[in-house]
Amino acid sequence: SSVKRLSSPIGSSFEIGVRRGMGSKMIIDAYRKYHPSLYNHVHIGLDPYGELPYNFSEDRKSNTNHDYTNLMKREMTINFSKKYKEFNFVNLDTFEFFKRFKDGYPIYSKVKKIINKFEIVHFDGLHDIKNVTIEIDYFLDHLSHQTIFILDDIDSFDFESIKNKLIKRKFKLIEMGKRKASFEYLD
């Protein structure tokens, strides 16, 4: 698990493309298992829902709406609110989020805290090179002392260009499968 690799976690993770929330659940559960004394974990889940067109890959760009409905959003938020206080849902697309929260995302718990460094980022949003590049660029500006990027559906975009970009920024490929790859940055 990527979360297990964290040597001194700061407790901030992010998932682009929440859908039903299984990726976010796995990340939060891993923090609870491998870092049980970390009480201030903040996980941000980003997804616009709203049955918008969805790019499944470079080849499957879509102008039709898909089943990421607002009903799915309500069901996901109800399920998470019961057991996952760490989960902070943001109902925006990546363009809106990156524009509005360029300097970080505010969390309010007795005091206002700006989350502007992330140690786990799960990329599972739009799967075309343009969008993946925009996402990577945002998080390259928000690295922690140790950051792990987890990319899903790597067979659906120009993975080699993303891999080369990350290696130039001192990331190391730590795990790779047929559809998923993880990279680690250590400063």
Short mmCIF file of N, CA and C in Angstrom, two decimals:
data_model
loop_
_atom_site.label_atom_id
_atom_site.label_comp_id
_atom_site.label_asym_id
_atom_site.label_seq_id
_atom_site.Cartn_x
_atom_site.Cartn_y
_atom_site.Cartn_z
N SER A 1 0.83 -1.20 0.00
CA SER A 1 0.00 0.00 0.00
C SER A 1 0.87 1.26 0.00
N SER A 2 0.47 2.23 -0.77
CA SER A 2 1.20 3.49 -0.83
C SER A 2 1.21 4.20 0.51
N VAL A 3 0.10 4.16 1.21
CA VAL A 3 0.01 4.83 2.51
C VAL A 3 0.98 4.20 3.50
N LYS A 4 1.17 2.91 3.42
CA LYS A 4 2.11 2.21 4.31
C LYS A 4 3.54 2.73 4.13
N ARG A 5 3.90 3.16 2.92
CA ARG A 5 5.24 3.65 2.61
C ARG A 5 5.57 4.98 3.29
N LEU A 6 4.56 5.72 3.71
CA LEU A 6 4.80 7.05 4.29
C LEU A 6 5.58 6.93 5.59
N SER A 7 6.74 7.56 5.63
CA SER A 7 7.61 7.42 6.81
C SER A 7 7.21 8.35 7.95
N SER A 8 6.82 9.57 7.65
CA SER A 8 6.32 10.49 8.68
C SER A 8 5.19 11.31 8.08
N PRO A 9 3.99 10.71 8.05
CA PRO A 9 2.87 11.32 7.34
C PRO A 9 2.42 12.65 7.94
N ILE A 10 2.05 13.57 7.04
CA ILE A 10 1.46 14.84 7.46
C ILE A 10 -0.06 14.74 7.49
N GLY A 11 -0.61 13.69 6.88
CA GLY A 11 -2.05 13.46 6.95
C GLY A 11 -2.87 14.22 5.94
N SER A 12 -2.43 14.27 4.69
CA SER A 12 -3.25 14.92 3.67
C SER A 12 -3.22 14.12 2.38
N SER A 13 -4.41 13.69 1.96
CA SER A 13 -4.53 12.89 0.75
C SER A 13 -5.65 13.46 -0.12
N PHE A 14 -5.64 13.05 -1.38
CA PHE A 14 -6.55 13.64 -2.36
C PHE A 14 -6.91 12.57 -3.39
N GLU A 15 -8.18 12.54 -3.79
CA GLU A 15 -8.58 11.68 -4.89
C GLU A 15 -9.38 12.50 -5.89
N ILE A 16 -8.95 12.43 -7.15
CA ILE A 16 -9.69 13.03 -8.25
C ILE A 16 -10.52 11.91 -8.87
N GLY A 17 -11.84 12.10 -8.89
CA GLY A 17 -12.73 11.09 -9.45
C GLY A 17 -13.21 10.14 -8.38
N VAL A 18 -14.07 10.59 -7.51
CA VAL A 18 -14.54 9.80 -6.37
C VAL A 18 -15.51 8.70 -6.79
N ARG A 19 -16.44 9.03 -7.65
CA ARG A 19 -17.51 8.14 -8.08
C ARG A 19 -18.22 7.54 -6.86
N ARG A 20 -18.13 6.26 -6.63
CA ARG A 20 -18.80 5.65 -5.46
C ARG A 20 -17.94 5.70 -4.19
N GLY A 21 -16.69 6.11 -4.33
CA GLY A 21 -15.86 6.34 -3.15
C GLY A 21 -14.95 5.21 -2.73
N MET A 22 -14.80 4.17 -3.54
CA MET A 22 -13.99 3.03 -3.12
C MET A 22 -12.51 3.39 -2.99
N GLY A 23 -11.99 4.22 -3.88
CA GLY A 23 -10.58 4.63 -3.78
C GLY A 23 -10.34 5.44 -2.52
N SER A 24 -11.23 6.39 -2.24
CA SER A 24 -11.10 7.20 -1.03
C SER A 24 -11.21 6.34 0.23
N LYS A 25 -12.13 5.40 0.21
CA LYS A 25 -12.29 4.48 1.35
C LYS A 25 -11.00 3.70 1.59
N MET A 26 -10.40 3.19 0.51
CA MET A 26 -9.16 2.42 0.65
C MET A 26 -8.03 3.28 1.22
N ILE A 27 -7.93 4.52 0.77
CA ILE A 27 -6.89 5.42 1.27
C ILE A 27 -7.10 5.71 2.75
N ILE A 28 -8.31 6.08 3.13
CA ILE A 28 -8.59 6.41 4.54
C ILE A 28 -8.39 5.18 5.42
N ASP A 29 -8.88 4.03 4.98
CA ASP A 29 -8.69 2.80 5.76
C ASP A 29 -7.21 2.49 5.94
N ALA A 30 -6.40 2.73 4.91
CA ALA A 30 -4.95 2.47 5.01
C ALA A 30 -4.30 3.42 6.01
N TYR A 31 -4.70 4.69 6.01
CA TYR A 31 -4.18 5.62 7.02
C TYR A 31 -4.53 5.11 8.41
N ARG A 32 -5.77 4.68 8.61
CA ARG A 32 -6.19 4.18 9.93
C ARG A 32 -5.39 2.95 10.34
N LYS A 33 -5.11 2.07 9.39
CA LYS A 33 -4.39 0.84 9.70
C LYS A 33 -2.90 1.09 9.96
N TYR A 34 -2.25 1.84 9.07
CA TYR A 34 -0.79 1.98 9.13
C TYR A 34 -0.31 3.18 9.94
N HIS A 35 -1.18 4.13 10.18
CA HIS A 35 -0.81 5.33 10.95
C HIS A 35 -1.92 5.67 11.96
N PRO A 36 -2.22 4.74 12.87
CA PRO A 36 -3.36 4.92 13.78
C PRO A 36 -3.22 6.10 14.74
N SER A 37 -2.03 6.58 14.99
CA SER A 37 -1.86 7.71 15.90
C SER A 37 -2.02 9.06 15.20
N LEU A 38 -2.23 9.04 13.90
CA LEU A 38 -2.43 10.28 13.13
C LEU A 38 -3.91 10.66 13.22
N TYR A 39 -4.20 11.68 14.02
CA TYR A 39 -5.59 12.05 14.27
C TYR A 39 -6.09 13.19 13.41
N ASN A 40 -5.23 13.81 12.63
CA ASN A 40 -5.65 14.98 11.87
C ASN A 40 -5.66 14.73 10.37
N HIS A 41 -5.85 13.50 9.94
CA HIS A 41 -5.85 13.17 8.53
C HIS A 41 -7.00 13.89 7.82
N VAL A 42 -6.67 14.56 6.72
CA VAL A 42 -7.66 15.23 5.87
C VAL A 42 -7.58 14.59 4.48
N HIS A 43 -8.68 14.02 4.06
CA HIS A 43 -8.76 13.45 2.71
C HIS A 43 -9.77 14.27 1.92
N ILE A 44 -9.35 14.75 0.75
CA ILE A 44 -10.24 15.52 -0.11
C ILE A 44 -10.61 14.65 -1.30
N GLY A 45 -11.90 14.55 -1.55
CA GLY A 45 -12.42 13.81 -2.69
C GLY A 45 -13.09 14.78 -3.64
N LEU A 46 -12.64 14.81 -4.88
CA LEU A 46 -13.11 15.77 -5.88
C LEU A 46 -13.86 15.06 -6.99
N ASP A 47 -15.09 15.50 -7.26
CA ASP A 47 -15.87 14.94 -8.36
C ASP A 47 -17.05 15.86 -8.63
N PRO A 48 -17.30 16.20 -9.91
CA PRO A 48 -18.43 17.07 -10.21
C PRO A 48 -19.78 16.35 -10.29
N TYR A 49 -19.77 15.03 -10.56
CA TYR A 49 -21.00 14.27 -10.82
C TYR A 49 -21.83 15.00 -11.87
N GLY A 50 -23.15 15.02 -11.73
CA GLY A 50 -24.02 15.79 -12.61
C GLY A 50 -24.19 15.23 -14.01
N GLU A 51 -23.86 13.94 -14.22
CA GLU A 51 -24.04 13.29 -15.53
C GLU A 51 -23.36 14.05 -16.67
N LEU A 52 -22.15 14.54 -16.42
CA LEU A 52 -21.40 15.28 -17.42
C LEU A 52 -20.74 14.34 -18.43
N PRO A 53 -20.38 14.85 -19.61
CA PRO A 53 -19.57 14.03 -20.54
C PRO A 53 -18.27 13.64 -19.86
N TYR A 54 -17.77 12.47 -20.18
CA TYR A 54 -16.62 11.90 -19.48
C TYR A 54 -15.65 11.30 -20.48
N ASN A 55 -14.37 11.69 -20.39
CA ASN A 55 -13.34 11.13 -21.26
C ASN A 55 -12.74 9.89 -20.60
N PHE A 56 -13.11 8.73 -21.12
CA PHE A 56 -12.61 7.47 -20.57
C PHE A 56 -11.18 7.22 -21.01
N SER A 57 -10.78 7.82 -22.14
CA SER A 57 -9.43 7.63 -22.66
C SER A 57 -9.22 8.61 -23.80
N GLU A 58 -8.02 8.59 -24.38
CA GLU A 58 -7.74 9.41 -25.57
C GLU A 58 -8.68 9.02 -26.70
N ASP A 59 -8.94 7.73 -26.82
CA ASP A 59 -9.77 7.23 -27.92
C ASP A 59 -11.26 7.31 -27.63
N ARG A 60 -11.62 7.34 -26.37
CA ARG A 60 -13.05 7.34 -26.00
C ARG A 60 -13.44 8.65 -25.33
N LYS A 61 -13.30 9.75 -26.07
CA LYS A 61 -13.76 11.04 -25.58
C LYS A 61 -15.25 11.10 -25.87
N SER A 62 -15.99 11.63 -24.95
CA SER A 62 -17.43 11.49 -25.05
C SER A 62 -18.15 12.84 -25.02
N ASN A 63 -19.16 12.93 -25.82
CA ASN A 63 -20.08 14.07 -25.76
C ASN A 63 -21.40 13.65 -25.15
N THR A 64 -21.48 12.38 -24.75
CA THR A 64 -22.71 11.91 -24.14
C THR A 64 -22.56 11.90 -22.62
N ASN A 65 -23.67 11.96 -21.95
CA ASN A 65 -23.64 11.98 -20.49
C ASN A 65 -23.47 10.57 -19.95
N HIS A 66 -22.94 10.48 -18.73
CA HIS A 66 -22.69 9.17 -18.13
C HIS A 66 -23.36 9.06 -16.77
N ASP A 67 -23.24 7.90 -16.19
CA ASP A 67 -24.03 7.57 -15.00
C ASP A 67 -23.45 8.09 -13.69
N TYR A 68 -22.59 9.10 -13.74
CA TYR A 68 -22.09 9.70 -12.51
C TYR A 68 -23.11 10.76 -12.10
N THR A 69 -24.22 10.27 -11.55
CA THR A 69 -25.39 11.12 -11.31
C THR A 69 -25.32 11.83 -9.98
N ASN A 70 -26.20 12.80 -9.82
CA ASN A 70 -26.30 13.48 -8.53
C ASN A 70 -26.89 12.55 -7.47
N LEU A 71 -27.67 11.56 -7.87
CA LEU A 71 -28.13 10.54 -6.92
C LEU A 71 -26.93 9.74 -6.41
N MET A 72 -26.00 9.37 -7.30
CA MET A 72 -24.79 8.67 -6.88
C MET A 72 -24.01 9.53 -5.89
N LYS A 73 -23.94 10.82 -6.16
CA LYS A 73 -23.25 11.76 -5.25
C LYS A 73 -23.90 11.74 -3.87
N ARG A 74 -25.23 11.81 -3.81
CA ARG A 74 -25.92 11.80 -2.51
C ARG A 74 -25.67 10.49 -1.76
N GLU A 75 -25.75 9.38 -2.48
CA GLU A 75 -25.52 8.08 -1.84
C GLU A 75 -24.10 8.00 -1.29
N MET A 76 -23.12 8.48 -2.07
CA MET A 76 -21.73 8.45 -1.63
C MET A 76 -21.54 9.32 -0.38
N THR A 77 -22.09 10.52 -0.39
CA THR A 77 -21.89 11.41 0.76
C THR A 77 -22.58 10.87 2.02
N ILE A 78 -23.73 10.25 1.86
CA ILE A 78 -24.41 9.64 3.01
C ILE A 78 -23.56 8.51 3.58
N ASN A 79 -23.05 7.64 2.71
CA ASN A 79 -22.23 6.51 3.17
C ASN A 79 -20.97 6.99 3.88
N PHE A 80 -20.30 8.02 3.34
CA PHE A 80 -19.07 8.50 3.95
C PHE A 80 -19.31 9.26 5.24
N SER A 81 -20.40 9.98 5.33
CA SER A 81 -20.64 10.79 6.53
C SER A 81 -20.82 9.93 7.77
N LYS A 82 -21.20 8.69 7.60
CA LYS A 82 -21.42 7.80 8.74
C LYS A 82 -20.13 7.36 9.42
N LYS A 83 -19.08 7.09 8.64
CA LYS A 83 -17.89 6.44 9.21
C LYS A 83 -16.58 7.13 8.91
N TYR A 84 -16.57 8.17 8.09
CA TYR A 84 -15.31 8.73 7.61
C TYR A 84 -15.24 10.24 7.82
N LYS A 85 -14.93 10.63 9.04
CA LYS A 85 -14.82 12.05 9.36
C LYS A 85 -13.66 12.71 8.60
N GLU A 86 -12.69 11.93 8.14
CA GLU A 86 -11.54 12.45 7.41
C GLU A 86 -11.91 12.94 6.01
N PHE A 87 -13.04 12.44 5.49
CA PHE A 87 -13.43 12.69 4.11
C PHE A 87 -14.07 14.06 3.94
N ASN A 88 -13.50 14.84 3.03
CA ASN A 88 -14.04 16.16 2.69
C ASN A 88 -14.37 16.14 1.20
N PHE A 89 -15.65 16.14 0.90
CA PHE A 89 -16.10 16.07 -0.49
C PHE A 89 -16.15 17.47 -1.10
N VAL A 90 -15.57 17.61 -2.29
CA VAL A 90 -15.63 18.87 -3.03
C VAL A 90 -16.32 18.58 -4.36
N ASN A 91 -17.49 19.19 -4.53
CA ASN A 91 -18.33 18.96 -5.70
C ASN A 91 -18.00 19.97 -6.81
N LEU A 92 -16.80 19.82 -7.37
CA LEU A 92 -16.33 20.67 -8.46
C LEU A 92 -15.59 19.80 -9.47
N ASP A 93 -15.43 20.35 -10.68
CA ASP A 93 -14.52 19.69 -11.61
C ASP A 93 -13.10 20.18 -11.33
N THR A 94 -12.12 19.54 -11.95
CA THR A 94 -10.74 19.89 -11.66
C THR A 94 -10.41 21.32 -12.05
N PHE A 95 -10.95 21.81 -13.18
CA PHE A 95 -10.65 23.18 -13.60
C PHE A 95 -11.11 24.19 -12.55
N GLU A 96 -12.32 23.99 -12.03
CA GLU A 96 -12.85 24.89 -11.01
C GLU A 96 -12.03 24.80 -9.73
N PHE A 97 -11.73 23.60 -9.31
CA PHE A 97 -10.96 23.42 -8.08
C PHE A 97 -9.60 24.08 -8.19
N PHE A 98 -8.87 23.79 -9.26
CA PHE A 98 -7.52 24.32 -9.42
C PHE A 98 -7.52 25.84 -9.51
N LYS A 99 -8.53 26.41 -10.15
CA LYS A 99 -8.62 27.86 -10.27
C LYS A 99 -8.93 28.50 -8.91
N ARG A 100 -9.86 27.93 -8.19
CA ARG A 100 -10.31 28.53 -6.94
C ARG A 100 -9.41 28.24 -5.75
N PHE A 101 -8.66 27.13 -5.80
CA PHE A 101 -7.85 26.72 -4.66
C PHE A 101 -6.39 26.55 -5.05
N LYS A 102 -5.90 27.48 -5.83
CA LYS A 102 -4.50 27.46 -6.29
C LYS A 102 -3.53 27.41 -5.12
N ASP A 103 -3.86 28.08 -4.03
CA ASP A 103 -2.99 28.16 -2.86
C ASP A 103 -3.31 27.13 -1.78
N GLY A 104 -4.27 26.24 -2.04
CA GLY A 104 -4.62 25.22 -1.07
C GLY A 104 -6.11 25.25 -0.76
N TYR A 105 -6.57 24.27 -0.02
CA TYR A 105 -7.98 24.11 0.31
C TYR A 105 -8.20 24.34 1.80
N PRO A 106 -9.17 25.22 2.16
CA PRO A 106 -9.40 25.50 3.58
C PRO A 106 -10.22 24.40 4.27
N ILE A 107 -9.79 24.03 5.45
CA ILE A 107 -10.52 23.09 6.31
C ILE A 107 -10.76 23.82 7.63
N TYR A 108 -11.97 23.68 8.16
CA TYR A 108 -12.33 24.38 9.39
C TYR A 108 -12.61 23.37 10.49
N SER A 109 -11.80 23.41 11.53
CA SER A 109 -12.00 22.59 12.71
C SER A 109 -11.35 23.33 13.88
N LYS A 110 -12.15 24.13 14.54
CA LYS A 110 -11.72 25.01 15.63
C LYS A 110 -10.90 26.20 15.10
N VAL A 111 -10.08 25.93 14.10
CA VAL A 111 -9.33 26.99 13.40
C VAL A 111 -9.36 26.69 11.91
N LYS A 112 -9.07 27.71 11.13
CA LYS A 112 -8.97 27.53 9.69
C LYS A 112 -7.56 27.03 9.36
N LYS A 113 -7.51 25.95 8.58
CA LYS A 113 -6.23 25.38 8.16
C LYS A 113 -6.25 25.24 6.64
N ILE A 114 -5.21 25.72 6.00
CA ILE A 114 -5.11 25.59 4.55
C ILE A 114 -4.29 24.33 4.23
N ILE A 115 -4.91 23.41 3.53
CA ILE A 115 -4.23 22.19 3.11
C ILE A 115 -3.61 22.48 1.75
N ASN A 116 -2.30 22.60 1.71
CA ASN A 116 -1.64 22.96 0.45
C ASN A 116 -0.49 22.02 0.08
N LYS A 117 -0.33 20.96 0.86
CA LYS A 117 0.65 19.93 0.55
C LYS A 117 -0.05 18.58 0.68
N PHE A 118 0.21 17.72 -0.29
CA PHE A 118 -0.44 16.41 -0.30
C PHE A 118 0.60 15.32 -0.42
N GLU A 119 0.39 14.23 0.33
CA GLU A 119 1.35 13.13 0.31
C GLU A 119 0.84 11.91 -0.45
N ILE A 120 -0.45 11.80 -0.61
CA ILE A 120 -1.05 10.75 -1.43
C ILE A 120 -2.04 11.44 -2.38
N VAL A 121 -1.86 11.22 -3.68
CA VAL A 121 -2.80 11.75 -4.66
C VAL A 121 -3.17 10.62 -5.60
N HIS A 122 -4.48 10.33 -5.66
CA HIS A 122 -5.00 9.28 -6.52
C HIS A 122 -5.68 9.95 -7.72
N PHE A 123 -5.13 9.73 -8.91
CA PHE A 123 -5.63 10.33 -10.14
C PHE A 123 -6.56 9.33 -10.82
N ASP A 124 -7.86 9.58 -10.73
CA ASP A 124 -8.85 8.70 -11.36
C ASP A 124 -9.99 9.52 -11.95
N GLY A 125 -9.63 10.67 -12.52
CA GLY A 125 -10.63 11.54 -13.14
C GLY A 125 -10.68 11.28 -14.64
N LEU A 126 -10.75 12.34 -15.42
CA LEU A 126 -10.76 12.20 -16.87
C LEU A 126 -9.45 11.58 -17.33
N HIS A 127 -9.53 10.67 -18.27
CA HIS A 127 -8.37 9.86 -18.63
C HIS A 127 -7.82 10.20 -20.02
N ASP A 128 -7.61 11.47 -20.27
CA ASP A 128 -6.93 11.86 -21.50
C ASP A 128 -5.72 12.69 -21.10
N ILE A 129 -4.74 12.77 -21.99
CA ILE A 129 -3.45 13.36 -21.64
C ILE A 129 -3.58 14.82 -21.23
N LYS A 130 -4.46 15.57 -21.86
CA LYS A 130 -4.63 16.98 -21.51
C LYS A 130 -5.04 17.12 -20.04
N ASN A 131 -6.05 16.39 -19.63
CA ASN A 131 -6.54 16.50 -18.26
C ASN A 131 -5.57 15.92 -17.24
N VAL A 132 -4.97 14.79 -17.55
CA VAL A 132 -4.00 14.19 -16.62
C VAL A 132 -2.82 15.15 -16.42
N THR A 133 -2.38 15.80 -17.49
CA THR A 133 -1.26 16.75 -17.39
C THR A 133 -1.64 17.94 -16.51
N ILE A 134 -2.83 18.48 -16.68
CA ILE A 134 -3.29 19.60 -15.84
C ILE A 134 -3.32 19.18 -14.37
N GLU A 135 -3.80 17.99 -14.10
CA GLU A 135 -3.87 17.48 -12.73
C GLU A 135 -2.47 17.32 -12.13
N ILE A 136 -1.58 16.68 -12.89
CA ILE A 136 -0.20 16.48 -12.41
C ILE A 136 0.45 17.83 -12.12
N ASP A 137 0.29 18.79 -13.03
CA ASP A 137 0.91 20.11 -12.86
C ASP A 137 0.44 20.79 -11.57
N TYR A 138 -0.84 20.68 -11.25
CA TYR A 138 -1.35 21.28 -10.02
C TYR A 138 -0.65 20.65 -8.80
N PHE A 139 -0.60 19.34 -8.76
CA PHE A 139 -0.06 18.68 -7.58
C PHE A 139 1.46 18.76 -7.50
N LEU A 140 2.14 19.00 -8.61
CA LEU A 140 3.58 19.24 -8.55
C LEU A 140 3.88 20.52 -7.77
N ASP A 141 2.92 21.43 -7.72
CA ASP A 141 3.07 22.66 -6.93
C ASP A 141 2.64 22.47 -5.47
N HIS A 142 2.21 21.27 -5.11
CA HIS A 142 1.70 21.02 -3.76
C HIS A 142 2.27 19.73 -3.17
N LEU A 143 3.57 19.55 -3.33
CA LEU A 143 4.24 18.35 -2.84
C LEU A 143 4.57 18.45 -1.36
N SER A 144 4.49 17.33 -0.69
CA SER A 144 4.94 17.20 0.69
C SER A 144 6.41 16.76 0.66
N HIS A 145 7.00 16.54 1.83
CA HIS A 145 8.37 16.01 1.86
C HIS A 145 8.44 14.61 1.27
N GLN A 146 7.32 13.90 1.30
CA GLN A 146 7.19 12.59 0.65
C GLN A 146 5.80 12.56 0.02
N THR A 147 5.75 12.40 -1.28
CA THR A 147 4.46 12.39 -1.99
C THR A 147 4.42 11.20 -2.92
N ILE A 148 3.28 10.53 -2.91
CA ILE A 148 3.06 9.39 -3.80
C ILE A 148 1.87 9.71 -4.70
N PHE A 149 2.11 9.62 -6.01
CA PHE A 149 1.06 9.78 -7.02
C PHE A 149 0.65 8.39 -7.47
N ILE A 150 -0.65 8.12 -7.46
CA ILE A 150 -1.21 6.86 -7.93
C ILE A 150 -2.06 7.19 -9.16
N LEU A 151 -1.67 6.67 -10.30
CA LEU A 151 -2.39 6.95 -11.55
C LEU A 151 -3.16 5.71 -11.98
N ASP A 152 -4.45 5.89 -12.19
CA ASP A 152 -5.30 4.80 -12.68
C ASP A 152 -5.45 4.88 -14.19
N ASP A 153 -5.80 3.77 -14.78
CA ASP A 153 -6.11 3.68 -16.21
C ASP A 153 -4.99 4.24 -17.09
N ILE A 154 -3.76 3.85 -16.77
CA ILE A 154 -2.60 4.37 -17.50
C ILE A 154 -2.56 3.91 -18.95
N ASP A 155 -3.36 2.92 -19.27
CA ASP A 155 -3.43 2.44 -20.65
C ASP A 155 -4.33 3.32 -21.52
N SER A 156 -4.94 4.35 -20.93
CA SER A 156 -5.89 5.17 -21.67
C SER A 156 -5.35 6.54 -22.09
N PHE A 157 -4.09 6.84 -21.75
CA PHE A 157 -3.47 8.11 -22.15
C PHE A 157 -1.99 7.87 -22.40
N ASP A 158 -1.28 8.91 -22.83
CA ASP A 158 0.15 8.80 -23.13
C ASP A 158 0.93 8.73 -21.81
N PHE A 159 1.00 7.53 -21.27
CA PHE A 159 1.64 7.32 -19.98
C PHE A 159 3.12 7.68 -20.01
N GLU A 160 3.79 7.39 -21.10
CA GLU A 160 5.24 7.65 -21.18
C GLU A 160 5.56 9.13 -20.98
N SER A 161 4.74 10.03 -21.52
CA SER A 161 5.01 11.46 -21.34
C SER A 161 4.81 11.88 -19.88
N ILE A 162 3.81 11.31 -19.22
CA ILE A 162 3.60 11.60 -17.79
C ILE A 162 4.75 11.02 -16.98
N LYS A 163 5.13 9.80 -17.28
CA LYS A 163 6.25 9.15 -16.59
C LYS A 163 7.52 9.99 -16.72
N ASN A 164 7.84 10.43 -17.93
CA ASN A 164 9.04 11.24 -18.15
C ASN A 164 8.97 12.56 -17.40
N LYS A 165 7.81 13.18 -17.39
CA LYS A 165 7.61 14.45 -16.66
C LYS A 165 7.89 14.25 -15.17
N LEU A 166 7.37 13.17 -14.61
CA LEU A 166 7.56 12.92 -13.18
C LEU A 166 9.01 12.56 -12.86
N ILE A 167 9.64 11.78 -13.69
CA ILE A 167 11.04 11.42 -13.46
C ILE A 167 11.93 12.66 -13.50
N LYS A 168 11.63 13.58 -14.40
CA LYS A 168 12.39 14.85 -14.46
C LYS A 168 12.21 15.66 -13.17
N ARG A 169 11.09 15.45 -12.47
CA ARG A 169 10.83 16.15 -11.22
C ARG A 169 11.23 15.32 -10.00
N LYS A 170 12.10 14.35 -10.20
CA LYS A 170 12.70 13.53 -9.14
C LYS A 170 11.75 12.51 -8.52
N PHE A 171 10.71 12.13 -9.23
CA PHE A 171 9.85 11.03 -8.81
C PHE A 171 10.49 9.72 -9.26
N LYS A 172 10.23 8.66 -8.51
CA LYS A 172 10.66 7.33 -8.90
C LYS A 172 9.43 6.45 -9.09
N LEU A 173 9.44 5.65 -10.14
CA LEU A 173 8.38 4.69 -10.36
C LEU A 173 8.53 3.59 -9.31
N ILE A 174 7.51 3.39 -8.47
CA ILE A 174 7.63 2.40 -7.39
C ILE A 174 6.75 1.17 -7.61
N GLU A 175 5.76 1.31 -8.48
CA GLU A 175 4.88 0.17 -8.73
C GLU A 175 4.20 0.39 -10.07
N MET A 176 4.08 -0.68 -10.85
CA MET A 176 3.39 -0.55 -12.13
C MET A 176 2.71 -1.86 -12.49
N GLY A 177 1.46 -1.73 -12.85
CA GLY A 177 0.69 -2.86 -13.34
C GLY A 177 0.19 -2.55 -14.73
N LYS A 178 -0.77 -3.32 -15.18
CA LYS A 178 -1.30 -3.13 -16.52
C LYS A 178 -2.09 -1.81 -16.63
N ARG A 179 -2.81 -1.44 -15.57
CA ARG A 179 -3.67 -0.26 -15.63
C ARG A 179 -3.35 0.80 -14.58
N LYS A 180 -2.37 0.53 -13.71
CA LYS A 180 -2.09 1.45 -12.61
C LYS A 180 -0.60 1.59 -12.40
N ALA A 181 -0.18 2.81 -12.00
CA ALA A 181 1.24 3.04 -11.69
C ALA A 181 1.32 4.00 -10.51
N SER A 182 2.36 3.82 -9.71
CA SER A 182 2.61 4.71 -8.56
C SER A 182 4.02 5.25 -8.65
N PHE A 183 4.13 6.54 -8.30
CA PHE A 183 5.41 7.24 -8.30
C PHE A 183 5.61 7.87 -6.94
N GLU A 184 6.86 7.92 -6.49
CA GLU A 184 7.16 8.50 -5.18
C GLU A 184 8.18 9.62 -5.33
N TYR A 185 7.91 10.69 -4.62
CA TYR A 185 8.82 11.83 -4.54
C TYR A 185 9.31 11.94 -3.10
N LEU A 186 10.62 12.09 -2.93
CA LEU A 186 11.21 12.34 -1.62
C LEU A 186 12.12 13.55 -1.76
N ASP A 187 11.92 14.55 -0.90
CA ASP A 187 12.83 15.71 -1.01
C ASP A 187 14.07 15.52 -0.21
#
